[in-house]
Amino acid sequence: GESVGLHLPTLSVQEGDNSIINCAYSNSASDYFIWYKQESGKGPQFIIDIRSNMDKRQGQRVTVLLNKTVKHLSLQIAATQPGDSAVYFCAENIGGGSYIPTFGRGTSLIVHP
Amino acid sequence: DSGVTQTPKHLITATGQRVTLRCSPRSGDLSVYWYQQSLDQGLQFLIQYYNGEERAKGNILERFSAQQFPDLHSELNLSSLELGDSALYFCASSVGLTGGRNEQYFGPGTRLTVT
């Protein structure tokens, strides 16, 4: 079946660098995408979302880019900090008017001081 | 602290048994979502309730059921437990129904171990 996947299972960066976490999705009907951050021992935390009628959305130090042509989603974190170390999940919603998310496996971001 | 509470934090039980996981959403949130996170399957959406009614269903097994009570707390019931049901179970809540921007707040999870 169709699924959401991540290109890199682990990403190591130096503090202060910019980080880019990628996500590929295969369901062209997906209309809503979310990025979550999960720190060790905690539940996922909403970071940022984007609807399919947009190709970019910015938050505080984070930017999500959506390329529907190649079904690709990315999360950019500016000036990465040690506190950004976590697993990052992307999720796509295929539910139309309902929320039925499918999650990627996650990318572990390790920030070295 | 997300404001979402889940009990118990840990649960160890045997195969074939039945357990109930409890979730209290953030004050004012009407939607409750249940998720399962396991090493082999990753994070999976199970079910959503809004103001007491089931609104969306994901990969929830027939052995599992949930409900949302008038005070908006929710319970997830897992029966005829199997070893493969061992996982972290998260509850999340949000103000709105679904579809649009719908920031969810996750609880700390219940770790279920089936032996």
PDB file of C-alpha atoms in Angstrom:
ATOM      1  CA  GLY A   1       0.000   0.000   0.000  1.00  0.00           C
ATOM      2  CA  GLU A   2       0.931   3.630  -0.155  1.00  0.00           C
ATOM      3  CA  SER A   3       3.016   4.947   2.699  1.00  0.00           C
ATOM      4  CA  VAL A   4       5.033   7.835   3.942  1.00  0.00           C
ATOM      5  CA  GLY A   5       8.764   7.305   4.159  1.00  0.00           C
ATOM      6  CA  LEU A   6      11.873   9.126   5.214  1.00  0.00           C
ATOM      7  CA  HIS A   7      15.090   9.252   3.225  1.00  0.00           C
ATOM      8  CA  LEU A   8      17.542   9.312   6.156  1.00  0.00           C
ATOM      9  CA  PRO A   9      17.112   7.470   9.412  1.00  0.00           C
ATOM     10  CA  THR A  10      19.791   9.527  11.218  1.00  0.00           C
ATOM     11  CA  LEU A  11      21.045  13.049  10.661  1.00  0.00           C
ATOM     12  CA  SER A  12      24.009  14.429  12.590  1.00  0.00           C
ATOM     13  CA  VAL A  13      24.739  18.150  12.552  1.00  0.00           C
ATOM     14  CA  GLN A  14      26.798  20.667  14.450  1.00  0.00           C
ATOM     15  CA  GLU A  15      25.162  23.217  16.684  1.00  0.00           C
ATOM     16  CA  GLY A  16      24.393  26.339  14.710  1.00  0.00           C
ATOM     17  CA  ASP A  17      24.104  24.563  11.383  1.00  0.00           C
ATOM     18  CA  ASN A  18      20.872  24.384   9.442  1.00  0.00           C
ATOM     19  CA  SER A  19      19.199  20.981   9.308  1.00  0.00           C
ATOM     20  CA  ILE A  20      17.042  19.555   6.566  1.00  0.00           C
ATOM     21  CA  ILE A  21      14.899  16.499   7.165  1.00  0.00           C
ATOM     22  CA  ASN A  22      13.221  14.945   4.166  1.00  0.00           C
ATOM     23  CA  CYS A  23      10.080  12.941   3.677  1.00  0.00           C
ATOM     24  CA  ALA A  24       8.612  11.257   0.624  1.00  0.00           C
ATOM     25  CA  TYR A  25       4.938  10.507   0.317  1.00  0.00           C
ATOM     26  CA  SER A  26       3.175   8.475  -2.279  1.00  0.00           C
ATOM     27  CA  ASN A  27      -0.497   9.331  -1.958  1.00  0.00           C
ATOM     28  CA  SER A  28      -1.344  12.117  -4.364  1.00  0.00           C
ATOM     29  CA  ALA A  29      -4.684  12.552  -2.599  1.00  0.00           C
ATOM     30  CA  SER A  30      -3.040  13.690   0.629  1.00  0.00           C
ATOM     31  CA  ASP A  31      -4.160  17.195   1.448  1.00  0.00           C
ATOM     32  CA  TYR A  32      -2.542  18.008   4.751  1.00  0.00           C
ATOM     33  CA  PHE A  33       0.912  17.335   6.139  1.00  0.00           C
ATOM     34  CA  ILE A  34       2.310  17.639   9.624  1.00  0.00           C
ATOM     35  CA  TRP A  35       5.750  17.476  11.171  1.00  0.00           C
ATOM     36  CA  TYR A  36       6.168  16.165  14.699  1.00  0.00           C
ATOM     37  CA  LYS A  37       9.120  16.108  17.050  1.00  0.00           C
ATOM     38  CA  GLN A  38       9.494  13.344  19.604  1.00  0.00           C
ATOM     39  CA  GLU A  39      12.074  13.577  22.343  1.00  0.00           C
ATOM     40  CA  SER A  40      13.185  10.479  24.164  1.00  0.00           C
ATOM     41  CA  GLY A  41      10.570   9.277  26.627  1.00  0.00           C
ATOM     42  CA  LYS A  42       7.968  11.802  25.552  1.00  0.00           C
ATOM     43  CA  GLY A  43       4.981  11.945  23.262  1.00  0.00           C
ATOM     44  CA  PRO A  44       5.151  13.555  19.825  1.00  0.00           C
ATOM     45  CA  GLN A  45       4.978  17.332  19.693  1.00  0.00           C
ATOM     46  CA  PHE A  46       3.381  19.237  16.830  1.00  0.00           C
ATOM     47  CA  ILE A  47       5.920  21.440  15.045  1.00  0.00           C
ATOM     48  CA  ILE A  48       4.347  22.775  11.889  1.00  0.00           C
ATOM     49  CA  ASP A  49       1.804  21.828   9.277  1.00  0.00           C
ATOM     50  CA  ILE A  50       1.025  22.670   5.683  1.00  0.00           C
ATOM     51  CA  ARG A  51      -1.942  22.208   3.433  1.00  0.00           C
ATOM     52  CA  SER A  52      -1.622  20.945  -0.118  1.00  0.00           C
ATOM     53  CA  ASN A  53      -2.567  24.331  -1.584  1.00  0.00           C
ATOM     54  CA  MET A  54       0.659  25.805  -0.231  1.00  0.00           C
ATOM     55  CA  ASP A  55       4.278  25.053  -1.058  1.00  0.00           C
ATOM     56  CA  LYS A  56       5.966  26.751   1.875  1.00  0.00           C
ATOM     57  CA  ARG A  57       5.151  27.671   5.413  1.00  0.00           C
ATOM     58  CA  GLN A  58       7.382  29.195   8.041  1.00  0.00           C
ATOM     59  CA  GLY A  59       7.357  29.001  11.776  1.00  0.00           C
ATOM     60  CA  GLN A  60       9.808  29.934  14.441  1.00  0.00           C
ATOM     61  CA  ARG A  61      13.181  28.635  13.156  1.00  0.00           C
ATOM     62  CA  VAL A  62      11.372  26.015  11.079  1.00  0.00           C
ATOM     63  CA  THR A  63      10.205  25.970   7.492  1.00  0.00           C
ATOM     64  CA  VAL A  64       8.229  23.272   5.757  1.00  0.00           C
ATOM     65  CA  LEU A  65       8.456  22.916   1.996  1.00  0.00           C
ATOM     66  CA  LEU A  66       6.005  20.886  -0.034  1.00  0.00           C
ATOM     67  CA  ASN A  67       6.729  19.766  -3.583  1.00  0.00           C
ATOM     68  CA  LYS A  68       3.627  18.076  -4.896  1.00  0.00           C
ATOM     69  CA  THR A  69       5.188  17.357  -8.265  1.00  0.00           C
ATOM     70  CA  VAL A  70       7.637  14.899  -6.766  1.00  0.00           C
ATOM     71  CA  LYS A  71       5.599  14.190  -3.624  1.00  0.00           C
ATOM     72  CA  HIS A  72       8.265  15.455  -1.288  1.00  0.00           C
ATOM     73  CA  LEU A  73       8.120  17.232   2.024  1.00  0.00           C
ATOM     74  CA  SER A  74      11.000  18.738   3.954  1.00  0.00           C
ATOM     75  CA  LEU A  75      11.528  20.325   7.322  1.00  0.00           C
ATOM     76  CA  GLN A  76      14.246  22.921   7.634  1.00  0.00           C
ATOM     77  CA  ILE A  77      15.499  23.893  11.059  1.00  0.00           C
ATOM     78  CA  ALA A  78      17.600  27.032  11.205  1.00  0.00           C
ATOM     79  CA  ALA A  79      20.501  27.426  13.634  1.00  0.00           C
ATOM     80  CA  THR A  80      20.025  23.947  15.053  1.00  0.00           C
ATOM     81  CA  GLN A  81      20.426  23.681  18.805  1.00  0.00           C
ATOM     82  CA  PRO A  82      21.168  20.699  21.064  1.00  0.00           C
ATOM     83  CA  GLY A  83      17.558  20.893  22.250  1.00  0.00           C
ATOM     84  CA  ASP A  84      16.471  20.073  18.714  1.00  0.00           C
ATOM     85  CA  SER A  85      17.897  16.565  19.086  1.00  0.00           C
ATOM     86  CA  ALA A  86      14.931  14.244  18.701  1.00  0.00           C
ATOM     87  CA  VAL A  87      13.133  11.993  16.250  1.00  0.00           C
ATOM     88  CA  TYR A  88      11.170  13.875  13.624  1.00  0.00           C
ATOM     89  CA  PHE A  89       8.111  12.376  11.927  1.00  0.00           C
ATOM     90  CA  CYS A  90       6.211  13.551   8.966  1.00  0.00           C
ATOM     91  CA  ALA A  91       2.580  12.605   8.576  1.00  0.00           C
ATOM     92  CA  GLU A  92       0.180  12.887   5.684  1.00  0.00           C
ATOM     93  CA  ASN A  93      -3.558  13.069   5.974  1.00  0.00           C
ATOM     94  CA  ILE A  94      -5.526  11.182   3.382  1.00  0.00           C
ATOM     95  CA  GLY A  95      -8.830  11.594   5.111  1.00  0.00           C
ATOM     96  CA  GLY A  96     -10.179  14.533   3.204  1.00  0.00           C
ATOM     97  CA  GLY A  97     -12.659  15.996   5.645  1.00  0.00           C
ATOM     98  CA  SER A  98     -11.527  13.569   8.316  1.00  0.00           C
ATOM     99  CA  TYR A  99      -8.183  13.271   9.990  1.00  0.00           C
ATOM    100  CA  ILE A 100      -6.646   9.914   9.153  1.00  0.00           C
ATOM    101  CA  PRO A 101      -2.878  10.383   9.282  1.00  0.00           C
ATOM    102  CA  THR A 102      -0.195   8.064   8.050  1.00  0.00           C
ATOM    103  CA  PHE A 103       3.200   8.529   9.651  1.00  0.00           C
ATOM    104  CA  GLY A 104       6.700   8.071   8.353  1.00  0.00           C
ATOM    105  CA  ARG A 105       9.183   5.958  10.283  1.00  0.00           C
ATOM    106  CA  GLY A 106      11.032   8.980  11.619  1.00  0.00           C
ATOM    107  CA  THR A 107      14.463  10.556  11.340  1.00  0.00           C
ATOM    108  CA  SER A 108      16.725  10.857  14.335  1.00  0.00           C
ATOM    109  CA  LEU A 109      18.383  14.277  14.480  1.00  0.00           C
ATOM    110  CA  ILE A 110      21.538  14.454  16.560  1.00  0.00           C
ATOM    111  CA  VAL A 111      22.958  17.891  17.263  1.00  0.00           C
ATOM    112  CA  HIS A 112      26.556  18.020  18.414  1.00  0.00           C
ATOM    113  CA  PRO A 113      27.580  20.983  20.590  1.00  0.00           C
TER     114      PRO A 113
ATOM    115  CA  ASP B   1       3.650  19.468  30.023  1.00  0.00           C
ATOM    116  CA  SER B   2       1.053  19.239  27.246  1.00  0.00           C
ATOM    117  CA  GLY B   3      -1.948  19.268  29.574  1.00  0.00           C
ATOM    118  CA  VAL B   4      -3.015  15.813  28.402  1.00  0.00           C
ATOM    119  CA  THR B   5      -2.848  13.130  31.066  1.00  0.00           C
ATOM    120  CA  GLN B   6      -2.737   9.398  30.623  1.00  0.00           C
ATOM    121  CA  THR B   7      -2.958   6.595  33.132  1.00  0.00           C
ATOM    122  CA  PRO B   8      -1.374   4.296  33.898  1.00  0.00           C
ATOM    123  CA  LYS B   9       2.175   5.100  32.801  1.00  0.00           C
ATOM    124  CA  HIS B  10       3.150   1.458  32.662  1.00  0.00           C
ATOM    125  CA  LEU B  11       1.096  -1.688  32.403  1.00  0.00           C
ATOM    126  CA  ILE B  12       2.286  -5.262  32.380  1.00  0.00           C
ATOM    127  CA  THR B  13      -0.196  -7.996  31.687  1.00  0.00           C
ATOM    128  CA  ALA B  14      -0.463 -11.463  30.222  1.00  0.00           C
ATOM    129  CA  THR B  15      -1.668 -12.666  26.859  1.00  0.00           C
ATOM    130  CA  GLY B  16      -5.407 -13.086  26.635  1.00  0.00           C
ATOM    131  CA  GLN B  17      -6.120 -10.402  29.206  1.00  0.00           C
ATOM    132  CA  ARG B  18      -8.020  -7.149  28.835  1.00  0.00           C
ATOM    133  CA  VAL B  19      -6.824  -3.689  29.861  1.00  0.00           C
ATOM    134  CA  THR B  20      -8.201  -0.166  29.864  1.00  0.00           C
ATOM    135  CA  LEU B  21      -6.110   2.904  29.180  1.00  0.00           C
ATOM    136  CA  ARG B  22      -7.391   6.272  30.251  1.00  0.00           C
ATOM    137  CA  CYS B  23      -6.877   9.734  28.810  1.00  0.00           C
ATOM    138  CA  SER B  24      -7.921  13.172  30.004  1.00  0.00           C
ATOM    139  CA  PRO B  25      -7.672  15.837  27.298  1.00  0.00           C
ATOM    140  CA  ARG B  26      -6.553  19.412  27.774  1.00  0.00           C
ATOM    141  CA  SER B  27      -9.172  21.655  29.255  1.00  0.00           C
ATOM    142  CA  GLY B  28     -11.429  22.882  26.468  1.00  0.00           C
ATOM    143  CA  ASP B  29     -10.355  20.303  23.898  1.00  0.00           C
ATOM    144  CA  LEU B  30     -13.220  18.350  22.388  1.00  0.00           C
ATOM    145  CA  SER B  31     -11.288  15.928  20.192  1.00  0.00           C
ATOM    146  CA  VAL B  32      -9.374  12.944  21.491  1.00  0.00           C
ATOM    147  CA  TYR B  33      -7.124  10.749  19.368  1.00  0.00           C
ATOM    148  CA  TRP B  34      -5.482   7.429  20.155  1.00  0.00           C
ATOM    149  CA  TYR B  35      -2.202   6.248  18.646  1.00  0.00           C
ATOM    150  CA  GLN B  36      -0.063   3.150  18.936  1.00  0.00           C
ATOM    151  CA  GLN B  37       3.705   3.322  18.656  1.00  0.00           C
ATOM    152  CA  SER B  38       5.682   0.111  18.291  1.00  0.00           C
ATOM    153  CA  LEU B  39       9.196  -0.611  17.128  1.00  0.00           C
ATOM    154  CA  ASP B  40       8.126  -2.517  14.051  1.00  0.00           C
ATOM    155  CA  GLN B  41       5.066  -0.519  12.993  1.00  0.00           C
ATOM    156  CA  GLY B  42       6.074   2.974  14.044  1.00  0.00           C
ATOM    157  CA  LEU B  43       3.387   5.466  14.999  1.00  0.00           C
ATOM    158  CA  GLN B  44      -0.105   4.529  13.905  1.00  0.00           C
ATOM    159  CA  PHE B  45      -3.370   6.384  14.247  1.00  0.00           C
ATOM    160  CA  LEU B  46      -6.071   4.263  15.853  1.00  0.00           C
ATOM    161  CA  ILE B  47      -9.219   6.307  16.361  1.00  0.00           C
ATOM    162  CA  GLN B  48     -10.614   9.785  16.974  1.00  0.00           C
ATOM    163  CA  TYR B  49     -13.544  10.974  19.067  1.00  0.00           C
ATOM    164  CA  TYR B  50     -15.110  14.394  19.003  1.00  0.00           C
ATOM    165  CA  ASN B  51     -17.459  15.495  21.748  1.00  0.00           C
ATOM    166  CA  GLY B  52     -18.409  11.938  22.552  1.00  0.00           C
ATOM    167  CA  GLU B  53     -18.800  10.619  19.040  1.00  0.00           C
ATOM    168  CA  GLU B  54     -16.465   8.530  16.928  1.00  0.00           C
ATOM    169  CA  ARG B  55     -15.249  10.619  13.984  1.00  0.00           C
ATOM    170  CA  ALA B  56     -12.402   8.795  12.309  1.00  0.00           C
ATOM    171  CA  LYS B  57     -10.948   5.337  12.372  1.00  0.00           C
ATOM    172  CA  GLY B  58      -7.466   4.237  11.479  1.00  0.00           C
ATOM    173  CA  ASN B  59      -5.692   0.927  11.927  1.00  0.00           C
ATOM    174  CA  ILE B  60      -7.604  -0.162  14.989  1.00  0.00           C
ATOM    175  CA  LEU B  61      -8.051  -3.871  15.549  1.00  0.00           C
ATOM    176  CA  GLU B  62     -11.474  -5.335  16.283  1.00  0.00           C
ATOM    177  CA  ARG B  63     -10.128  -6.453  19.664  1.00  0.00           C
ATOM    178  CA  PHE B  64      -9.652  -2.786  20.527  1.00  0.00           C
ATOM    179  CA  SER B  65     -12.405  -0.330  21.307  1.00  0.00           C
ATOM    180  CA  ALA B  66     -12.623   3.181  22.624  1.00  0.00           C
ATOM    181  CA  GLN B  67     -15.126   5.648  23.921  1.00  0.00           C
ATOM    182  CA  GLN B  68     -15.311   9.254  24.992  1.00  0.00           C
ATOM    183  CA  PHE B  69     -17.420  10.105  27.999  1.00  0.00           C
ATOM    184  CA  PRO B  70     -19.583  13.198  28.669  1.00  0.00           C
ATOM    185  CA  ASP B  71     -16.777  14.758  30.706  1.00  0.00           C
ATOM    186  CA  LEU B  72     -14.618  14.294  27.547  1.00  0.00           C
ATOM    187  CA  HIS B  73     -12.161  11.845  29.020  1.00  0.00           C
ATOM    188  CA  SER B  74     -11.562   8.798  26.878  1.00  0.00           C
ATOM    189  CA  GLU B  75     -10.755   5.164  27.421  1.00  0.00           C
ATOM    190  CA  LEU B  76      -9.093   2.688  25.094  1.00  0.00           C
ATOM    191  CA  ASN B  77      -9.971  -0.923  25.780  1.00  0.00           C
ATOM    192  CA  LEU B  78      -7.653  -3.660  24.562  1.00  0.00           C
ATOM    193  CA  SER B  79      -8.867  -7.235  24.839  1.00  0.00           C
ATOM    194  CA  SER B  80      -7.564 -10.716  24.074  1.00  0.00           C
ATOM    195  CA  LEU B  81      -4.116  -9.243  24.288  1.00  0.00           C
ATOM    196  CA  GLU B  82      -1.312 -10.661  22.206  1.00  0.00           C
ATOM    197  CA  LEU B  83       2.437 -10.247  22.489  1.00  0.00           C
ATOM    198  CA  GLY B  84       2.351  -7.992  19.444  1.00  0.00           C
ATOM    199  CA  ASP B  85       0.141  -5.502  21.253  1.00  0.00           C
ATOM    200  CA  SER B  86       3.100  -4.469  23.384  1.00  0.00           C
ATOM    201  CA  ALA B  87       3.662  -0.839  22.504  1.00  0.00           C
ATOM    202  CA  LEU B  88       3.384   2.742  23.630  1.00  0.00           C
ATOM    203  CA  TYR B  89      -0.165   4.044  23.436  1.00  0.00           C
ATOM    204  CA  PHE B  90      -0.552   7.795  23.110  1.00  0.00           C
ATOM    205  CA  CYS B  91      -3.573   9.936  23.500  1.00  0.00           C
ATOM    206  CA  ALA B  92      -3.744  13.395  21.966  1.00  0.00           C
ATOM    207  CA  SER B  93      -6.318  16.134  22.101  1.00  0.00           C
ATOM    208  CA  SER B  94      -7.215  19.189  20.085  1.00  0.00           C
ATOM    209  CA  VAL B  95      -9.776  21.936  20.208  1.00  0.00           C
ATOM    210  CA  GLY B  96     -11.224  21.377  16.798  1.00  0.00           C
ATOM    211  CA  LEU B  97     -12.743  18.547  14.896  1.00  0.00           C
ATOM    212  CA  THR B  98     -10.329  17.689  12.145  1.00  0.00           C
ATOM    213  CA  GLY B  99      -9.233  18.408   8.618  1.00  0.00           C
ATOM    214  CA  GLY B 100      -7.878  21.891   8.885  1.00  0.00           C
ATOM    215  CA  ARG B 101      -5.061  23.194  11.008  1.00  0.00           C
ATOM    216  CA  ASN B 102      -5.556  21.121  14.042  1.00  0.00           C
ATOM    217  CA  GLU B 103      -2.732  21.269  16.498  1.00  0.00           C
ATOM    218  CA  GLN B 104      -2.754  18.197  18.634  1.00  0.00           C
ATOM    219  CA  TYR B 105      -1.257  17.904  22.072  1.00  0.00           C
ATOM    220  CA  PHE B 106       0.040  14.491  23.028  1.00  0.00           C
ATOM    221  CA  GLY B 107       0.057  12.902  26.423  1.00  0.00           C
ATOM    222  CA  PRO B 108       3.092  11.124  27.886  1.00  0.00           C
ATOM    223  CA  GLY B 109       1.824   7.715  26.817  1.00  0.00           C
ATOM    224  CA  THR B 110       1.099   4.385  28.440  1.00  0.00           C
ATOM    225  CA  ARG B 111       3.679   1.677  27.936  1.00  0.00           C
ATOM    226  CA  LEU B 112       1.937  -1.677  27.622  1.00  0.00           C
ATOM    227  CA  THR B 113       3.927  -4.871  27.958  1.00  0.00           C
ATOM    228  CA  VAL B 114       2.184  -8.146  27.215  1.00  0.00           C
ATOM    229  CA  THR B 115       4.012 -11.219  28.487  1.00  0.00           C
TER     230      THR B 115
END
